[in-house]
Tab-separated table of C-alpha atoms and ligand atoms in Angstrom:
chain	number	residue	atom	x	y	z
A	1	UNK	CA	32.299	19.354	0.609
A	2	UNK	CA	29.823	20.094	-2.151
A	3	UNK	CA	26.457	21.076	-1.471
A	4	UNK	CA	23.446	18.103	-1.442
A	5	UNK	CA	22.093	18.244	-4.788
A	6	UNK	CA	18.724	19.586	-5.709
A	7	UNK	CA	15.895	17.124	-5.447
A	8	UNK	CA	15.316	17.871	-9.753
A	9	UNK	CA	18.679	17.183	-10.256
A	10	UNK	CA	18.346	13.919	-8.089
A	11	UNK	CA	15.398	12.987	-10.591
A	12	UNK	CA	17.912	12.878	-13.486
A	13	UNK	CA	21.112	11.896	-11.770
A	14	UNK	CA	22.806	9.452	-9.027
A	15	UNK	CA	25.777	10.540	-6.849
A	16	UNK	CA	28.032	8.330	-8.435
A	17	UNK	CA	27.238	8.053	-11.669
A	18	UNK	CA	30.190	5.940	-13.949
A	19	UNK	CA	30.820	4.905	-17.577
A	20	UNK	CA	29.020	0.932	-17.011
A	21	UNK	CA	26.709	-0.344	-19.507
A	22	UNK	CA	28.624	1.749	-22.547
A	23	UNK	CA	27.734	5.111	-20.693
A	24	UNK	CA	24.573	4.495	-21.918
A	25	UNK	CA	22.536	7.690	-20.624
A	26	UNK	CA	19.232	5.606	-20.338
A	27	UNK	CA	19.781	3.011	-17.995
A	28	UNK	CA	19.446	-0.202	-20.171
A	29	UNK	CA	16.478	-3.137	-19.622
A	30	UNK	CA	17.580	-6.351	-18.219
A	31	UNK	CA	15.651	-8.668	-19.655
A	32	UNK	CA	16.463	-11.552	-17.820
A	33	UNK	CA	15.393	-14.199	-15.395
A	34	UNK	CA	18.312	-15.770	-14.146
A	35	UNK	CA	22.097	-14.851	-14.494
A	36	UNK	CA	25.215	-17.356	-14.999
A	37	UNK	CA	28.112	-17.724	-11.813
A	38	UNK	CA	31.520	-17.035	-13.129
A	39	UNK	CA	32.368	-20.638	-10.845
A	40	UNK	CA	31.520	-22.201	-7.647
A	41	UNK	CA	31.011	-19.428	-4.840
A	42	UNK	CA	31.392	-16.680	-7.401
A	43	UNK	CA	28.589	-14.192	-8.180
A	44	UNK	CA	28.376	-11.150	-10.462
A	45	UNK	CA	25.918	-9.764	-7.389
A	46	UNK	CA	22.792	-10.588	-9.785
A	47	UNK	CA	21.275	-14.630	-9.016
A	48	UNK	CA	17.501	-14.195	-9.678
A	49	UNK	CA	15.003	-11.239	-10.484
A	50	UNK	CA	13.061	-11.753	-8.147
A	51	UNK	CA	16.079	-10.779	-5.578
A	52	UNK	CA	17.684	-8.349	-7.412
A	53	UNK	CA	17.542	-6.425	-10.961
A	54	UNK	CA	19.803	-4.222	-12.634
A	55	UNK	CA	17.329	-2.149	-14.076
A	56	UNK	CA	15.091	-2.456	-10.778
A	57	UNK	CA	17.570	-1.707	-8.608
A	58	UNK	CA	18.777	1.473	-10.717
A	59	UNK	CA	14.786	2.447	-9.739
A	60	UNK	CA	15.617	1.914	-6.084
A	61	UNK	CA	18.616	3.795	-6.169
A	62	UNK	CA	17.015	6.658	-7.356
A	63	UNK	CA	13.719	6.593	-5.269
A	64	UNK	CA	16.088	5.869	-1.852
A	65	UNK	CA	17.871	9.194	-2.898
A	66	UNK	CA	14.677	11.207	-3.576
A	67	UNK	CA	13.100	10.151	-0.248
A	68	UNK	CA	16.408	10.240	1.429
A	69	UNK	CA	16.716	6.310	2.459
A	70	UNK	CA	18.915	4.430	3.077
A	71	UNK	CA	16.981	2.013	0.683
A	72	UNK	CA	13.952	1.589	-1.191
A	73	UNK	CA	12.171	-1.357	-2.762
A	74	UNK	CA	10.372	-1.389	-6.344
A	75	UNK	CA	7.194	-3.631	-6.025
A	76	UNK	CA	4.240	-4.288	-8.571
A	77	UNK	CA	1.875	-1.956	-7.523
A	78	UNK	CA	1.183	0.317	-4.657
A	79	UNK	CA	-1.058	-2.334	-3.155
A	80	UNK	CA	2.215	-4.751	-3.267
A	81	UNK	CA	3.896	-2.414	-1.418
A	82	UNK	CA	1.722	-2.658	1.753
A	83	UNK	CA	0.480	-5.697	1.356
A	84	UNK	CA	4.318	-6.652	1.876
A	85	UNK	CA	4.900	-4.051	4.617
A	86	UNK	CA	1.586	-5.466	6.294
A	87	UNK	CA	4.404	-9.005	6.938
A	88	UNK	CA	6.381	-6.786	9.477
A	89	UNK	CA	3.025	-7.367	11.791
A	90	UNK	CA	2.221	-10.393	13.553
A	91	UNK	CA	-1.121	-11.730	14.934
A	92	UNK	CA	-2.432	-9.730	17.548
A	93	UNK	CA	-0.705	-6.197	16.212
A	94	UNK	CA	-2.784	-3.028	16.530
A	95	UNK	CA	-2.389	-0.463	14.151
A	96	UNK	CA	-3.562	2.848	14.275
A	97	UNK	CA	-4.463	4.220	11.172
A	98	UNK	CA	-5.971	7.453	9.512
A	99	UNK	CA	-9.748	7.152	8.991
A	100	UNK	CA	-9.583	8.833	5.438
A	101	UNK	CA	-7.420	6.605	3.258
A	102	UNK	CA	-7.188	5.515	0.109
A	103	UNK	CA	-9.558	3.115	-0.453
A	104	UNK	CA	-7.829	0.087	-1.512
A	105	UNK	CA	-6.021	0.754	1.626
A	106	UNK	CA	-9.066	0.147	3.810
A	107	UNK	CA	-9.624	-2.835	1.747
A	108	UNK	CA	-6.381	-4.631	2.438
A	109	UNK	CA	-6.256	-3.841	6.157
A	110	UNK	CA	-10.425	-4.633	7.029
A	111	UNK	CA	-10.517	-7.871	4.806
A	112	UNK	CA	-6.949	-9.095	4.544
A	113	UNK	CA	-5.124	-7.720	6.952
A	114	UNK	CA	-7.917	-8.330	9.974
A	115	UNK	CA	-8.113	-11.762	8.635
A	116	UNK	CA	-4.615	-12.543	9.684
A	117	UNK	CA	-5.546	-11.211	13.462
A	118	UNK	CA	-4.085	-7.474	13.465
A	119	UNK	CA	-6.303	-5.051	14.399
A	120	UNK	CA	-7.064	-1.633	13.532
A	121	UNK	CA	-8.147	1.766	14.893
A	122	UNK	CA	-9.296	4.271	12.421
A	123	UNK	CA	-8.840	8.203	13.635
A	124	UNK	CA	-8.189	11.326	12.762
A	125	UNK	CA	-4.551	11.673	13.103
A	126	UNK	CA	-4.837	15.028	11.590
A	127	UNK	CA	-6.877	16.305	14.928
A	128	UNK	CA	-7.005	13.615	17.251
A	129	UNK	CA	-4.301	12.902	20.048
A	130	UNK	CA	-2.810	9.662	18.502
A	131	UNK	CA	-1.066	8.902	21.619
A	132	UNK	CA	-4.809	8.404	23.902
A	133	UNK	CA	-5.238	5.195	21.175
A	134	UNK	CA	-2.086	3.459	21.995
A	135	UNK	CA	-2.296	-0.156	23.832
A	136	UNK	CA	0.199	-2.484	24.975
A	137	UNK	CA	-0.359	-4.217	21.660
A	138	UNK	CA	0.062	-1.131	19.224
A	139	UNK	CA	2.803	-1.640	17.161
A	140	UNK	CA	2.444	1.649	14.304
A	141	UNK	CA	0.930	4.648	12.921
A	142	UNK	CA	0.228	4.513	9.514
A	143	UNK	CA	-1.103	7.911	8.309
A	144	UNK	CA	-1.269	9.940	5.074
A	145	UNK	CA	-0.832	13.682	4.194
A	146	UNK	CA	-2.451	14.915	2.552
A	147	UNK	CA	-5.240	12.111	2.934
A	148	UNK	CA	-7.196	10.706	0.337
A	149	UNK	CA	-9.625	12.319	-0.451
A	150	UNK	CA	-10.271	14.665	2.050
A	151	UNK	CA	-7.057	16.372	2.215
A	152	UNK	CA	-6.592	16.514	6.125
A	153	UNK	CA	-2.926	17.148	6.596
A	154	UNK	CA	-1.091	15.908	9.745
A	155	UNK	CA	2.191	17.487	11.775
A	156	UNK	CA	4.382	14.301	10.857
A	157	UNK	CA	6.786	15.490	13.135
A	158	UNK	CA	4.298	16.133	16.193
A	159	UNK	CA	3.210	12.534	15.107
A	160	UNK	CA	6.884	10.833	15.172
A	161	UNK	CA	6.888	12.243	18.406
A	162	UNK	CA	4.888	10.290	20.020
A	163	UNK	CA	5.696	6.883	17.678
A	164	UNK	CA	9.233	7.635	19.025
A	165	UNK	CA	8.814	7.689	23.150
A	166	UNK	CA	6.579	4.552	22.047
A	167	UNK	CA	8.482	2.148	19.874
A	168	UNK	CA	6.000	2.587	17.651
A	169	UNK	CA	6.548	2.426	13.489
A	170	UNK	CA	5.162	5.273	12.105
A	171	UNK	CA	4.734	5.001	8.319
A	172	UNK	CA	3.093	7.223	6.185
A	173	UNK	CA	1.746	7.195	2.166
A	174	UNK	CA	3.381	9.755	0.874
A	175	UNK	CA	1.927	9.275	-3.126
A	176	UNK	CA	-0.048	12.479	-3.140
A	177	UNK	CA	2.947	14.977	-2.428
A	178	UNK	CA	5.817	12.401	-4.121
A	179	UNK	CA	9.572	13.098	-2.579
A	180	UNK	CA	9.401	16.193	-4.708
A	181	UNK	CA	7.137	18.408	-2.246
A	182	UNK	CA	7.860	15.907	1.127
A	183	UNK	CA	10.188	13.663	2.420
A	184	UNK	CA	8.658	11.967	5.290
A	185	UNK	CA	11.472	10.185	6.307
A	186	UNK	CA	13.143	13.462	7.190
A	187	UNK	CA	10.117	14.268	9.806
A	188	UNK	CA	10.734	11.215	11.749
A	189	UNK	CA	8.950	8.418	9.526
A	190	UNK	CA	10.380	5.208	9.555
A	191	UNK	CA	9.014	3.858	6.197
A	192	UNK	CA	7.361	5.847	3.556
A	193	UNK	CA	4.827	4.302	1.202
A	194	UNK	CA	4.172	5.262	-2.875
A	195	UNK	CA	1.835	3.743	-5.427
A	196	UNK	CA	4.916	4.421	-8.171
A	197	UNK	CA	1.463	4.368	-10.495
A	198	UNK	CA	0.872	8.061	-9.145
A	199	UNK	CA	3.115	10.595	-9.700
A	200	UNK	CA	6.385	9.037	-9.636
A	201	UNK	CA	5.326	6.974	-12.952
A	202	UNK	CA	3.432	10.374	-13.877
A	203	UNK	CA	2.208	8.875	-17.409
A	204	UNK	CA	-0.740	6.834	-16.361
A	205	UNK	CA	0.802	3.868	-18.534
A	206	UNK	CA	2.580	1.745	-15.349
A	207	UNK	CA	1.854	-0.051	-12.040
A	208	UNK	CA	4.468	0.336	-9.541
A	209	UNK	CA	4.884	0.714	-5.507
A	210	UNK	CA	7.619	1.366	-3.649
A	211	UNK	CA	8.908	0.626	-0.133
A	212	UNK	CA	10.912	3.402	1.282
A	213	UNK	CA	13.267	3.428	4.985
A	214	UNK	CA	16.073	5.023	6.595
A	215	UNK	CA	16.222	1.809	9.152
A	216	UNK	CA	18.747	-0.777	8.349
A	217	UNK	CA	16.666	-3.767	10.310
A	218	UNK	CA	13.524	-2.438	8.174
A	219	UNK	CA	15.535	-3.017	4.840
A	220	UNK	CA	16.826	-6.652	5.888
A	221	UNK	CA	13.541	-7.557	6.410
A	222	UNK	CA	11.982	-5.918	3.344
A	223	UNK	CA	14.527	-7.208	1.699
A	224	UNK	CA	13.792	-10.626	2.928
A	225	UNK	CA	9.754	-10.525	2.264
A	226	UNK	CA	10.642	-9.123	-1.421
A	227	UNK	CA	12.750	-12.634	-2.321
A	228	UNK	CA	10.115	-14.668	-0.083
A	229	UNK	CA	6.513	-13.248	-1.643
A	230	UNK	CA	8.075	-11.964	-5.244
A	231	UNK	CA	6.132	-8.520	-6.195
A	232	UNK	CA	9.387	-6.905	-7.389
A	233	UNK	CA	8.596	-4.597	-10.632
A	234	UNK	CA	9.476	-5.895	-13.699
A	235	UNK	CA	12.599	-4.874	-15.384
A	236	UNK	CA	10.263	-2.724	-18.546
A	237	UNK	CA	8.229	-1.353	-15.783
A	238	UNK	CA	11.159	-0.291	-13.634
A	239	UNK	CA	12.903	1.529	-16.635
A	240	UNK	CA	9.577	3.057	-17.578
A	241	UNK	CA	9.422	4.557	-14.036
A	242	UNK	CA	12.961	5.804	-14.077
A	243	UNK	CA	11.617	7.324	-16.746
A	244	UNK	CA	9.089	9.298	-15.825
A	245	UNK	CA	11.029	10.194	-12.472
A	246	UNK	CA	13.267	12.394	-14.809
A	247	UNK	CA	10.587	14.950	-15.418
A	248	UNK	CA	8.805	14.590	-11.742
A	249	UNK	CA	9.982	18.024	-11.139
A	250	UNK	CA	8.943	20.107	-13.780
A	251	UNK	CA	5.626	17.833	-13.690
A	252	UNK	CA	4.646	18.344	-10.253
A	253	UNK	CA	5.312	22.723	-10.429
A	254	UNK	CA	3.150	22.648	-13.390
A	255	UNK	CA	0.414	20.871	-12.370
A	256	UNK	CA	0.569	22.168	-8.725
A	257	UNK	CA	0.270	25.685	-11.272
A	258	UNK	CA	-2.804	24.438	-12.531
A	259	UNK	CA	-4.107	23.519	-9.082
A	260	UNK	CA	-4.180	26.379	-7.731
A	261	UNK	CA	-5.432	28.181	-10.675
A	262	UNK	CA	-8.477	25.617	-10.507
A	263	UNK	CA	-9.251	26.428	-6.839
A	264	UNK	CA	-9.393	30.021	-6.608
A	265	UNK	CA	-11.580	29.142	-9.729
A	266	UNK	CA	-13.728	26.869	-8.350
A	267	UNK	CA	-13.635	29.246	-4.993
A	268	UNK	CA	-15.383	31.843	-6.823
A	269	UNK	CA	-18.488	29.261	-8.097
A	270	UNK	CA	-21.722	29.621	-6.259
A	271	UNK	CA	-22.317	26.084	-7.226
A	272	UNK	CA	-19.451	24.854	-5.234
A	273	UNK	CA	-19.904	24.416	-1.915
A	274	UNK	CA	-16.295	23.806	-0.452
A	275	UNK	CA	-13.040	23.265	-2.103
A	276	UNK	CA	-10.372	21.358	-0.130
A	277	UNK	CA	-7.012	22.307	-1.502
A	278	UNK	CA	-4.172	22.564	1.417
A	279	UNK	CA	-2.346	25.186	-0.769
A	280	UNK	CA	-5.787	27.352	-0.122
A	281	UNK	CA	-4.661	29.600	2.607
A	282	UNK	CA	-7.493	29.252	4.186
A	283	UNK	CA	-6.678	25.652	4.473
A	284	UNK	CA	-6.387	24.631	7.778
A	285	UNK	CA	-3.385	22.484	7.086
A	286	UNK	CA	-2.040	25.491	4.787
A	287	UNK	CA	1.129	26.732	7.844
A	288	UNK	CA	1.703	23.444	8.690
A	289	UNK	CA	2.655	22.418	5.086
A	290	UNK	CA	4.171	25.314	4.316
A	291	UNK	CA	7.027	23.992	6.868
A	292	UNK	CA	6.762	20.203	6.511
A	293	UNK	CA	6.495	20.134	2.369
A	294	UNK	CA	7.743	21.916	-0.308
A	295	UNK	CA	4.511	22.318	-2.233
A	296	UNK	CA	1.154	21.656	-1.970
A	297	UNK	CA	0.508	19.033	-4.993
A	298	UNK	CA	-2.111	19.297	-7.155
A	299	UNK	CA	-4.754	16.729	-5.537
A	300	UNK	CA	-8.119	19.041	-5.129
A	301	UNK	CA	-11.335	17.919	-3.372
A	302	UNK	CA	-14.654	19.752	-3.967
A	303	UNK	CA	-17.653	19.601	-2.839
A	304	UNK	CA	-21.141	20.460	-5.777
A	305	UNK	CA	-23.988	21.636	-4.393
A	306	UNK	CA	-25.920	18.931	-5.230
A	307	UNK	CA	-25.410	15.177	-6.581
A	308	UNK	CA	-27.414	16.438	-10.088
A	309	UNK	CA	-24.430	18.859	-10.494
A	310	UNK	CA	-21.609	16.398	-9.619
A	311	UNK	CA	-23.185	13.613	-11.740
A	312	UNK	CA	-23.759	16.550	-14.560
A	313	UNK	CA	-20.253	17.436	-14.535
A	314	UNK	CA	-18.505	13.688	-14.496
A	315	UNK	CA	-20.714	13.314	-17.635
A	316	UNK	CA	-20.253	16.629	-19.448
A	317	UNK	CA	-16.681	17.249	-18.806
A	318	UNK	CA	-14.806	16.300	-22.249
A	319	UNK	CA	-11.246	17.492	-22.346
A	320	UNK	CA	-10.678	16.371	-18.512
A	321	UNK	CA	-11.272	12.225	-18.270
A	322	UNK	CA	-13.206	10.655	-15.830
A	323	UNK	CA	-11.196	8.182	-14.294
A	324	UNK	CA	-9.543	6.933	-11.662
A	325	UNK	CA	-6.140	7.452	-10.328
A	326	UNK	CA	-4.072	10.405	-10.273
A	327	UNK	CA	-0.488	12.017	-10.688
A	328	UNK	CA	-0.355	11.666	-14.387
A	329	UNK	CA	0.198	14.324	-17.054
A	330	UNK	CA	-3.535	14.375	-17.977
A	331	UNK	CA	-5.897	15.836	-15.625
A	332	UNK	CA	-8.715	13.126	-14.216
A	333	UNK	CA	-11.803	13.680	-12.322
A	334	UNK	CA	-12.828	11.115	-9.839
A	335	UNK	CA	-16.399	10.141	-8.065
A	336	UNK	CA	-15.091	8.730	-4.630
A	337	UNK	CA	-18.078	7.265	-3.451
A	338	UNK	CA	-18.531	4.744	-6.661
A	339	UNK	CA	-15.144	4.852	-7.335
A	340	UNK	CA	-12.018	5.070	-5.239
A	341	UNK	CA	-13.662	4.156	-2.145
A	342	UNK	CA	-16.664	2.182	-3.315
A	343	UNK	CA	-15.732	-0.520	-1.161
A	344	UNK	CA	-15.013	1.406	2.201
A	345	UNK	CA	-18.336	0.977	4.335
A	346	UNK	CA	-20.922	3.903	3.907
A	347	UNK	CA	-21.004	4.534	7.334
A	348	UNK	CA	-17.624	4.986	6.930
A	349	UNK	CA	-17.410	6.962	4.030
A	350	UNK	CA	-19.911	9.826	5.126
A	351	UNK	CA	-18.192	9.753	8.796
A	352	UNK	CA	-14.865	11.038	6.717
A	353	UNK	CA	-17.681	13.434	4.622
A	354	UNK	CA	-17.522	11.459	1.271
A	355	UNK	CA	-20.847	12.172	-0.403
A	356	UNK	CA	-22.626	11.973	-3.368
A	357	UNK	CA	-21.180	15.495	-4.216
A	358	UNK	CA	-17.646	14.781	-3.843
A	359	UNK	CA	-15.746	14.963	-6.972
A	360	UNK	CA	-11.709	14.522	-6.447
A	361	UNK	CA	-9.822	16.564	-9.395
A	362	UNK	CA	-5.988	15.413	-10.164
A	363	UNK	CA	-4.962	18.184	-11.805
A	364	UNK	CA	-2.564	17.588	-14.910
A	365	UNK	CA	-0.232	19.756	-16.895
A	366	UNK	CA	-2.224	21.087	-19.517
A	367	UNK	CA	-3.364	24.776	-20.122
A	368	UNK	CA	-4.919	26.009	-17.499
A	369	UNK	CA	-7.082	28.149	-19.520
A	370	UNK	CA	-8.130	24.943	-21.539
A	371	UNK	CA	-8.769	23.009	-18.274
A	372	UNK	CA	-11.018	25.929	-16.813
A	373	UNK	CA	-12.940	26.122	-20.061
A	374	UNK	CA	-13.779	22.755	-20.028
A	375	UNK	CA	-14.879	22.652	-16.537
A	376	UNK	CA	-17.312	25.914	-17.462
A	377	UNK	CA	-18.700	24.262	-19.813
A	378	UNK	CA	-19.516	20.755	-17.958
A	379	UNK	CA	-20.560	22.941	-14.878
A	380	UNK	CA	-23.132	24.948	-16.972
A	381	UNK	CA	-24.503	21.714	-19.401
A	382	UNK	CA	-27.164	21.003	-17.496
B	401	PLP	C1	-3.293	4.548	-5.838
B	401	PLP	C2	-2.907	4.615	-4.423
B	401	PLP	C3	-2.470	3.480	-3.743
B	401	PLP	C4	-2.419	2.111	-4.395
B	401	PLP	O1	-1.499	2.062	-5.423
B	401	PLP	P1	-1.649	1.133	-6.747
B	401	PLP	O2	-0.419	1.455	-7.500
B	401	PLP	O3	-2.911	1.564	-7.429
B	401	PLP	O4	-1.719	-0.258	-6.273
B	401	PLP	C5	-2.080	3.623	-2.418
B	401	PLP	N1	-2.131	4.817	-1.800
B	401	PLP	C6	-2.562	5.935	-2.428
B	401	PLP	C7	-2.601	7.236	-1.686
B	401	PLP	C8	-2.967	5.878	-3.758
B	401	PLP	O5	-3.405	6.960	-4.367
């Protein structure tokens, strides 16, 4: 038997790959709504969009591949995506979850989520023993690695562990790595999360989200709640993702390059007075994802030495953009506390040791040189 492909040359190519739609090399854009029934009880496979795309489902082929699924769903946004995966969970759930999330994560589970009676206990999955917050009523773990911003990164493996002798779910957000570096499923996950915005999409031009399992009575379901609530990603947006999947390899090296380039650079500033970057060896998550990953992204938290500096450089910096959102070609620079995680309590938020001198750097694929020079320059405009 041949060898499993390469995960760049899953990017560009499926298993099976035939000579429908014309060989056309760029999967095509079905347009369409609805499509016709050959006769009574006869189907081409497609009835509706909001079940099923060609162009969508093309997306979901690929992504299921990448994360090694058995299937994966294409939604409107990452939110979509777990707001949908939040239907698996009935009133009266408990959840535990990471305390440092992504911040529209918090959102959804403390305002919409709670509303519908689940419950939620935020901890450090990362250093905490996971298995002391488990009641009769738990029903997941739902963790990210690294986490957002912080970059605490968790033993997925020692987690599925314990979600395993429990019955427990344990799904994880796996946007900051992207199947590229870390396929969660093949740790013991049972449903992996993206925001398809992130790196998958890599252009910062698209909303997407994706649902990801290796569980056959997780995809029925999914595949249920996708017809029922209709978030599936639009047929331009799909083909735009497919897209930028083809170059999520040679992306994600280069700007993982640049990371690492940036943090022994910002390392070496006096002004700086911690840089959280897990491929820093010094890391303490640094051995554990040098087994469980295949990179170490390019997501890099730092701490100024004072809010003056970190306001000074948001405003000064001119080649990198401040902005939100991450895993696209250009490099961004992010404020957490007014930003990303504005609305996750302050109590919160300096608990997880988000201050006003946090600055979050997605690092892009630029020169490095270039990207160092501008940050010189905005660190010494003062
Ligand atoms: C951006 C992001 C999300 C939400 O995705 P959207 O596509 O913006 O809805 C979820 N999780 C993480 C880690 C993210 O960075």
């Amino acid at each position: 038997m041949a060898n499993e492909r390469g995960i760049g040359t899953k990017c560009l190519h499926l298993e099976e790959e035939g000579f429908d739609n014309y060989g056309a090399i760029s999967f095509p854009i079905y347009q369409t709504a609805t499509y016709a029934h050959p006769g009574v009880g006869k189907s081409t496979g497609y009835d509706y969009s909001r079940l099923q795309n060609p162009t969508r489902e093309q997306l979901e082929k690929v992504v299921a591949s990448l994360e090694k699924g058995i299937d994966a769903l294409a939604l409107s946004s990452g939110m979509a995506a777990i707001a949908l995966m939040m239907e698996l969970f009935s009133p009266g759930d408990h959840i535990i979850v990471d305390a440092d999330l992504y911040g529209g994560s918090i959102r959804l589970f403390r305002n919409v989520s709670a509303k519908n009676g689940i419950t939620f206990t935020g901890i450090d999955c990362y250093k905490e023993d996971v298995e002391a917050y488990i009641t009769e009523h738990t029903k997941a773990v739902y963790i990210e690695t690294p986490t957002n911003p912080m970059m605490h990164v968790t033993d997925i493996a020692a987690v599925s562990e314990i979600t395993r002798q429990h019955d427990l779910l344990l799904i994880v957000d796996n946007t900051f790595l992207s199947p590229y570096f870390q396929n969660p499923l093949a740790l013991g996950a049972d449903i992996v999360v993206h925001s398809g915005t992130k790196y998958l999409g890599g252009h910062n031009d698209t909303l997407a989200g994706f649902l990801v399992t290796d569980r056959e009575d997780i995809s029925e379901k999914f595949r249920f709640l996708i017809k029922t609530t209709g978030a599936g990603l639009a047929p331009f947006d799909s083909w735009l993702i497919l897209r930028g999947i083809k170059t999520l390899g040679i992306r994600m090296d280069r700007a993982q390059e640049n990371a690492l380039r940036i943090a022994a650079w910002l390392k070496e500033r006096d002004e700086v007075k911690e840089v959280l970057y897990p491929g820093l060896p010094e890391h303490p998550g640094y051995e554990i994802m040098k087994w469980q990953a295949r990179g170490f992204g390019a997501m890099l938290t730092f701490q100024a030495e004072s809010k003056e500096l970190a306001l000074s450089i948001l405003e000064n910096v001119r080649l990198i953009r401040y902005a939100e959102s991450l895993g696209g070609v250009e490099t961004l620079i992010t404020y957490p506390t007014t930003q990303t995680h504005a609305d996750v309590p302050e109590e919160i938020r300096l608990r997880n040791g988000i201050t006003d001198r946090t600055l979050r750097l997605s690092v892009g694929i630029e020169d490095a040189e270039d990207l160092i020079d501008d940050l010189e320059a905005a660190f010494t405009k003062r």
